[in-house]
Structures are given as structure tokens and as C-alpha cells.
PDB file of C-alpha atoms in Angstrom:
ATOM      1  CA  VAL A   1    -139.880-109.652  38.985  1.00  0.00           C
ATOM      2  CA  ILE A   2    -142.472-107.223  38.069  1.00  0.00           C
ATOM      3  CA  GLY A   3    -142.740-107.289  33.866  1.00  0.00           C
ATOM      4  CA  PRO A   4    -142.429-109.411  31.200  1.00  0.00           C
ATOM      5  CA  PRO A   5    -139.507-111.241  32.314  1.00  0.00           C
ATOM      6  CA  GLU A   6    -139.036-111.993  27.944  1.00  0.00           C
ATOM      7  CA  TYR A   7    -139.137-108.373  27.203  1.00  0.00           C
ATOM      8  CA  ARG A   8    -136.991-106.968  23.795  1.00  0.00           C
ATOM      9  CA  ALA A   9    -136.691-103.635  24.248  1.00  0.00           C
ATOM     10  CA  PRO A  10    -138.461-102.447  20.311  1.00  0.00           C
ATOM     11  CA  ARG A  11    -135.803-101.452  17.418  1.00  0.00           C
ATOM     12  CA  GLY A  12    -134.675 -98.065  18.486  1.00  0.00           C
ATOM     13  CA  SER A  13    -135.868 -98.391  22.018  1.00  0.00           C
ATOM     14  CA  VAL A  14    -134.185 -99.711  24.737  1.00  0.00           C
ATOM     15  CA  THR A  15    -130.925-101.987  24.470  1.00  0.00           C
ATOM     16  CA  SER A  16    -128.278-104.176  26.029  1.00  0.00           C
ATOM     17  CA  SER A  17    -125.812-101.564  25.786  1.00  0.00           C
ATOM     18  CA  SER A  18    -128.574 -98.762  27.405  1.00  0.00           C
ATOM     19  CA  ARG A  19    -130.310-100.271  29.930  1.00  0.00           C
ATOM     20  CA  VAL A  20    -131.417 -98.507  32.838  1.00  0.00           C
ATOM     21  CA  VAL A  21    -130.914-100.052  36.100  1.00  0.00           C
ATOM     22  CA  MET A  22    -131.815 -97.619  39.644  1.00  0.00           C
ATOM     23  CA  HIS A  23    -130.847 -99.239  42.783  1.00  0.00           C
ATOM     24  CA  ILE A  24    -133.303 -98.050  45.524  1.00  0.00           C
ATOM     25  CA  ASP A  25    -132.492 -98.549  48.683  1.00  0.00           C
ATOM     26  CA  VAL A  26    -134.595 -96.652  51.707  1.00  0.00           C
ATOM     27  CA  ASP A  27    -131.527 -95.587  55.017  1.00  0.00           C
ATOM     28  CA  CYS A  28    -131.976 -96.902  58.384  1.00  0.00           C
ATOM     29  CA  PHE A  29    -135.486 -98.688  57.601  1.00  0.00           C
ATOM     30  CA  TYR A  30    -135.690-101.171  60.168  1.00  0.00           C
ATOM     31  CA  CYS A  31    -135.053 -97.966  62.217  1.00  0.00           C
ATOM     32  CA  GLN A  32    -137.684 -95.611  59.572  1.00  0.00           C
ATOM     33  CA  ILE A  33    -140.143 -97.441  60.500  1.00  0.00           C
ATOM     34  CA  GLU A  34    -139.608 -98.334  63.751  1.00  0.00           C
ATOM     35  CA  MET A  35    -140.158 -94.320  64.363  1.00  0.00           C
ATOM     36  CA  LEU A  36    -143.010 -94.006  61.983  1.00  0.00           C
ATOM     37  CA  ASP A  37    -144.668 -96.312  64.103  1.00  0.00           C
ATOM     38  CA  ASP A  38    -143.872 -94.360  67.403  1.00  0.00           C
ATOM     39  CA  PRO A  39    -143.050 -90.906  66.642  1.00  0.00           C
ATOM     40  CA  SER A  40    -141.680 -90.064  69.712  1.00  0.00           C
ATOM     41  CA  LEU A  41    -138.810 -92.196  68.595  1.00  0.00           C
ATOM     42  CA  ALA A  42    -137.933 -90.015  65.923  1.00  0.00           C
ATOM     43  CA  GLY A  43    -134.766 -87.481  66.649  1.00  0.00           C
ATOM     44  CA  ARG A  44    -133.257 -89.775  69.423  1.00  0.00           C
ATOM     45  CA  PRO A  45    -130.448 -92.712  68.623  1.00  0.00           C
ATOM     46  CA  LEU A  46    -132.300 -96.312  67.659  1.00  0.00           C
ATOM     47  CA  ALA A  47    -131.289 -99.604  67.140  1.00  0.00           C
ATOM     48  CA  VAL A  48    -133.051-102.804  65.753  1.00  0.00           C
ATOM     49  CA  THR A  49    -131.198-106.245  66.772  1.00  0.00           C
ATOM     50  CA  GLN A  50    -131.489-108.816  65.357  1.00  0.00           C
ATOM     51  CA  ASN A  51    -133.712-111.837  67.483  1.00  0.00           C
ATOM     52  CA  ASN A  52    -131.103-114.299  67.207  1.00  0.00           C
ATOM     53  CA  SER A  53    -128.444-111.911  69.614  1.00  0.00           C
ATOM     54  CA  GLY A  54    -127.231-111.472  66.573  1.00  0.00           C
ATOM     55  CA  GLY A  55    -127.287-107.989  66.988  1.00  0.00           C
ATOM     56  CA  PHE A  56    -127.597-104.492  65.692  1.00  0.00           C
ATOM     57  CA  VAL A  57    -128.942-104.517  61.845  1.00  0.00           C
ATOM     58  CA  ALA A  58    -130.038-101.654  61.127  1.00  0.00           C
ATOM     59  CA  VAL A  59    -129.095 -97.787  63.384  1.00  0.00           C
ATOM     60  CA  SER A  60    -130.655 -94.755  63.970  1.00  0.00           C
ATOM     61  CA  TYR A  61    -128.011 -91.234  62.332  1.00  0.00           C
ATOM     62  CA  GLU A  62    -128.126 -90.221  65.631  1.00  0.00           C
ATOM     63  CA  ALA A  63    -127.215 -94.027  67.237  1.00  0.00           C
ATOM     64  CA  LYS A  64    -124.484 -93.585  64.746  1.00  0.00           C
ATOM     65  CA  THR A  65    -122.760 -90.305  65.624  1.00  0.00           C
ATOM     66  CA  ARG A  66    -122.320 -91.699  69.182  1.00  0.00           C
ATOM     67  CA  GLY A  67    -120.716 -94.032  68.180  1.00  0.00           C
ATOM     68  CA  VAL A  68    -122.657 -97.213  67.253  1.00  0.00           C
ATOM     69  CA  ARG A  69    -122.861 -99.494  64.228  1.00  0.00           C
ATOM     70  CA  LYS A  70    -124.662-101.388  62.138  1.00  0.00           C
ATOM     71  CA  GLY A  71    -122.437-105.359  63.337  1.00  0.00           C
ATOM     72  CA  ASP A  72    -122.801-103.873  66.691  1.00  0.00           C
ATOM     73  CA  GLY A  73    -125.013-106.041  69.667  1.00  0.00           C
ATOM     74  CA  VAL A  74    -123.509-108.552  69.246  1.00  0.00           C
ATOM     75  CA  GLY A  75    -122.974-110.976  71.649  1.00  0.00           C
ATOM     76  CA  ALA A  76    -119.711-112.434  72.652  1.00  0.00           C
ATOM     77  CA  GLY A  77    -119.327-115.780  70.332  1.00  0.00           C
ATOM     78  CA  GLY A  78    -120.843-113.889  67.142  1.00  0.00           C
ATOM     79  CA  ARG A  79    -118.358-111.268  68.027  1.00  0.00           C
ATOM     80  CA  ALA A  80    -115.631-113.500  68.082  1.00  0.00           C
ATOM     81  CA  ASN A  81    -116.203-115.799  65.397  1.00  0.00           C
ATOM     82  CA  ILE A  82    -117.617-113.698  62.681  1.00  0.00           C
ATOM     83  CA  GLU A  83    -114.504-112.395  60.417  1.00  0.00           C
ATOM     84  CA  HIS A  84    -116.742-109.118  59.506  1.00  0.00           C
ATOM     85  CA  LEU A  85    -117.207-107.831  63.788  1.00  0.00           C
ATOM     86  CA  ARG A  86    -113.903-108.712  64.551  1.00  0.00           C
ATOM     87  CA  ARG A  87    -112.602-106.272  61.189  1.00  0.00           C
ATOM     88  CA  ILE A  88    -115.054-104.128  62.797  1.00  0.00           C
ATOM     89  CA  GLY A  89    -114.431-103.807  65.928  1.00  0.00           C
ATOM     90  CA  ALA A  90    -117.776-104.952  66.952  1.00  0.00           C
ATOM     91  CA  LYS A  91    -119.178-103.842  70.200  1.00  0.00           C
ATOM     92  CA  SER A  92    -121.701-105.456  72.773  1.00  0.00           C
ATOM     93  CA  GLU A  93    -124.471-104.112  73.490  1.00  0.00           C
ATOM     94  CA  ALA A  94    -123.141-103.244  77.009  1.00  0.00           C
ATOM     95  CA  GLU A  95    -120.608-101.329  74.985  1.00  0.00           C
ATOM     96  CA  ALA A  96    -123.432 -99.356  73.216  1.00  0.00           C
ATOM     97  CA  ARG A  97    -124.404 -98.756  75.819  1.00  0.00           C
ATOM     98  CA  ALA A  98    -121.793 -97.232  76.931  1.00  0.00           C
ATOM     99  CA  ALA A  99    -120.939 -95.027  74.047  1.00  0.00           C
ATOM    100  CA  CYS A 100    -124.646 -94.013  73.822  1.00  0.00           C
ATOM    101  CA  PRO A 101    -126.123 -93.881  77.562  1.00  0.00           C
ATOM    102  CA  ASP A 102    -130.055 -93.138  75.773  1.00  0.00           C
ATOM    103  CA  LEU A 103    -129.899 -95.711  73.600  1.00  0.00           C
ATOM    104  CA  ILE A 104    -133.768 -97.164  72.618  1.00  0.00           C
ATOM    105  CA  VAL A 105    -132.845-100.571  71.095  1.00  0.00           C
ATOM    106  CA  ARG A 106    -136.219-101.995  69.419  1.00  0.00           C
ATOM    107  CA  PRO A 107    -136.063-105.806  68.472  1.00  0.00           C
ATOM    108  CA  MET A 108    -137.249-106.717  64.555  1.00  0.00           C
ATOM    109  CA  ARG A 109    -140.809-106.841  63.886  1.00  0.00           C
ATOM    110  CA  MET A 110    -139.898-108.224  60.186  1.00  0.00           C
ATOM    111  CA  THR A 111    -143.742-109.029  59.763  1.00  0.00           C
ATOM    112  CA  ARG A 112    -144.164-105.518  59.732  1.00  0.00           C
ATOM    113  CA  TYR A 113    -141.464-104.740  57.493  1.00  0.00           C
ATOM    114  CA  ARG A 114    -141.773-107.761  55.048  1.00  0.00           C
ATOM    115  CA  GLU A 115    -145.396-104.937  55.225  1.00  0.00           C
ATOM    116  CA  ALA A 116    -143.622-101.569  54.815  1.00  0.00           C
ATOM    117  CA  GLY A 117    -141.671-103.148  52.310  1.00  0.00           C
ATOM    118  CA  GLU A 118    -144.502-104.297  50.491  1.00  0.00           C
ATOM    119  CA  LYS A 119    -146.341-100.427  50.237  1.00  0.00           C
ATOM    120  CA  ILE A 120    -142.521 -99.601  47.962  1.00  0.00           C
ATOM    121  CA  LEU A 121    -142.962-101.637  46.020  1.00  0.00           C
ATOM    122  CA  SER A 122    -145.782-100.503  45.504  1.00  0.00           C
ATOM    123  CA  VAL A 123    -144.846 -97.176  44.943  1.00  0.00           C
ATOM    124  CA  ILE A 124    -142.594 -97.705  43.133  1.00  0.00           C
ATOM    125  CA  SER A 125    -144.629 -99.289  40.450  1.00  0.00           C
ATOM    126  CA  SER A 126    -147.500 -97.683  39.973  1.00  0.00           C
ATOM    127  CA  THR A 127    -145.344 -94.914  40.249  1.00  0.00           C
ATOM    128  CA  LEU A 128    -142.124 -95.626  37.455  1.00  0.00           C
ATOM    129  CA  ALA A 129    -145.514 -97.262  35.577  1.00  0.00           C
ATOM    130  CA  ASP A 130    -144.386 -95.544  32.411  1.00  0.00           C
ATOM    131  CA  VAL A 131    -140.420 -95.878  32.329  1.00  0.00           C
ATOM    132  CA  CYS A 132    -140.399 -98.899  34.475  1.00  0.00           C
ATOM    133  CA  VAL A 133    -139.317-102.439  32.406  1.00  0.00           C
ATOM    134  CA  ALA A 134    -138.308-104.515  35.751  1.00  0.00           C
ATOM    135  CA  VAL A 135    -138.478-104.031  39.723  1.00  0.00           C
ATOM    136  CA  GLU A 136    -136.943-106.918  41.487  1.00  0.00           C
ATOM    137  CA  LYS A 137    -137.511-107.664  44.880  1.00  0.00           C
ATOM    138  CA  ALA A 138    -134.186-107.854  46.783  1.00  0.00           C
ATOM    139  CA  SER A 139    -135.702-107.979  49.868  1.00  0.00           C
ATOM    140  CA  CYS A 140    -137.483-105.811  52.173  1.00  0.00           C
ATOM    141  CA  ASP A 141    -136.036-102.561  51.887  1.00  0.00           C
ATOM    142  CA  ASP A 142    -134.003-102.375  48.127  1.00  0.00           C
ATOM    143  CA  PHE A 143    -135.319-102.801  44.844  1.00  0.00           C
ATOM    144  CA  TYR A 144    -133.243-102.839  41.715  1.00  0.00           C
ATOM    145  CA  VAL A 145    -135.768-101.022  38.898  1.00  0.00           C
ATOM    146  CA  GLU A 146    -134.876-102.111  35.636  1.00  0.00           C
ATOM    147  CA  VAL A 147    -136.187 -98.641  33.712  1.00  0.00           C
ATOM    148  CA  ASP A 148    -136.242 -96.748  29.933  1.00  0.00           C
ATOM    149  CA  PRO A 149    -133.561 -94.560  30.851  1.00  0.00           C
ATOM    150  CA  ALA A 150    -134.616 -91.524  28.017  1.00  0.00           C
ATOM    151  CA  ALA A 151    -138.279 -91.722  30.274  1.00  0.00           C
ATOM    152  CA  ALA A 152    -136.696 -91.798  33.030  1.00  0.00           C
ATOM    153  CA  LEU A 153    -134.584 -89.089  33.105  1.00  0.00           C
ATOM    154  CA  ARG A 154    -137.355 -86.666  31.154  1.00  0.00           C
ATOM    155  CA  ARG A 155    -138.998 -87.823  34.403  1.00  0.00           C
ATOM    156  CA  PHE A 156    -138.399 -89.568  37.210  1.00  0.00           C
ATOM    157  CA  CYS A 157    -134.601 -87.469  38.081  1.00  0.00           C
ATOM    158  CA  SER A 158    -136.964 -83.703  37.804  1.00  0.00           C
ATOM    159  CA  THR A 159    -138.944 -85.440  41.202  1.00  0.00           C
ATOM    160  CA  SER A 160    -137.579 -84.515  44.206  1.00  0.00           C
ATOM    161  CA  THR A 161    -139.571 -87.560  46.715  1.00  0.00           C
ATOM    162  CA  ALA A 162    -138.223 -90.384  43.996  1.00  0.00           C
ATOM    163  CA  ALA A 163    -134.438 -88.115  43.575  1.00  0.00           C
ATOM    164  CA  SER A 164    -133.927 -88.874  47.226  1.00  0.00           C
ATOM    165  CA  LEU A 165    -134.356 -92.911  46.699  1.00  0.00           C
ATOM    166  CA  LEU A 166    -132.262 -92.667  44.284  1.00  0.00           C
ATOM    167  CA  GLU A 167    -128.595 -94.100  45.030  1.00  0.00           C
ATOM    168  CA  ALA A 168    -127.099 -95.472  41.853  1.00  0.00           C
ATOM    169  CA  ALA A 169    -128.099 -95.860  37.986  1.00  0.00           C
ATOM    170  CA  ALA A 170    -125.822 -98.040  35.851  1.00  0.00           C
ATOM    171  CA  PRO A 171    -126.653-101.246  32.318  1.00  0.00           C
ATOM    172  CA  THR A 172    -126.499-103.749  35.100  1.00  0.00           C
ATOM    173  CA  THR A 173    -127.084-104.625  39.023  1.00  0.00           C
ATOM    174  CA  VAL A 174    -124.502-105.199  39.360  1.00  0.00           C
ATOM    175  CA  ARG A 175    -122.734-101.722  38.814  1.00  0.00           C
ATOM    176  CA  VAL A 176    -125.325-100.158  40.231  1.00  0.00           C
ATOM    177  CA  LYS A 177    -124.490-101.770  43.630  1.00  0.00           C
ATOM    178  CA  LEU A 178    -120.342-101.686  42.720  1.00  0.00           C
ATOM    179  CA  ALA A 179    -122.254 -97.476  42.416  1.00  0.00           C
ATOM    180  CA  SER A 180    -124.415 -97.670  45.677  1.00  0.00           C
ATOM    181  CA  ARG A 181    -122.355 -99.182  47.847  1.00  0.00           C
ATOM    182  CA  GLU A 182    -121.323 -95.606  49.909  1.00  0.00           C
ATOM    183  CA  GLY A 183    -125.060 -94.714  51.329  1.00  0.00           C
ATOM    184  CA  PRO A 184    -125.965 -91.519  50.355  1.00  0.00           C
ATOM    185  CA  SER A 185    -124.279 -89.662  53.034  1.00  0.00           C
ATOM    186  CA  GLY A 186    -120.817 -91.049  52.201  1.00  0.00           C
ATOM    187  CA  THR A 187    -121.342 -93.978  54.232  1.00  0.00           C
ATOM    188  CA  PRO A 188    -121.358 -97.799  53.743  1.00  0.00           C
TER     189      PRO A 188
END
């Protein structure tokens, strides 16, 4: 968490009842980093897979439109034993490739994703320094940002780049996570 953990709002300022926590989650993060590092991947169906045969952890919009989903690509054991994968009817990698013959599958590069996540954290912290109370990094691409609501609404929502990343805003991290369950495209 960035910012003073013992933060107490000045009298007449932010109170616990007016607390605003924003959830910032970079959509298709692993795929976007792969495209950033290899621009030839842009506009092509792409999946990033776990190193342990755990299936696809991210798929590009182009792959999604052809029926490939996060969770597909897992081995038979995972599909048989993991309830969520059974429930969604996860495909094997071969089935995903049959549905999308030009699918490109790349392995995870956690060191690179962590580096990119730190850069995003730095951008969030510096960009929101004047309105930010605290930033919690939940994963490489997932951040909870507590802001002074009055200052944030005046400044933050007027910037098109930052506003395009904003998934939801609510008084608590639990509420903001529930509010942002559906991504910007309307899909989880």
C-alpha cells in the first residue's frame, strides 16, 4: 500500500462514509504486454498459457471472438478435476486451436509482467498523486486506489486515458470488485 496506512481524513474532508476506492484492472494484460513487446501480434488471436499446463490465463479480443476463453487450453486432468473448468466446458489446447486455427500461444513471462505492473503502479501513483490517499497492488495488473472523491471527480474523470482504464468506483474494495465483475466489454 502506498500512502500513510494510518491516514485519517482531516475534519470536513474525506470520511469513511465518503471513501472512494477505484478498481483499475488492465484488460487482457498478459496479451497486451506480449503485443507491446512484439507488435506483429497486434490484431491476431493470441493466448498466454501458464507454464504448468494450467491453461490460458489471458486471451486477446481476436481469440475471444473465435470462441477461445480464459481457462481453455488446460490438460484433461484439470478439465476433469477443476469445478470451474468443468462448469464452463473448458476446451483443450487442441480444441481451442481447432476453433481458431491461427491461434498463437505464448508462455507466461512473469518477470516481464511484474516489471510492466510496477510501471503501471508508478504511473498510477504519479498521475493521481494529488488525489490519491493509498494504492494497493493486488496483482501485476490489478490495483485498488483510494482517492479523495471531490478531487478525483474534478480531475480524474476529465482525462480520457485514465477514464478508459476505470472499471468501477465504490466505498470499499469488496463493493468495487463486485461492481467491476463485468469487464468494459461486458464479459467477465
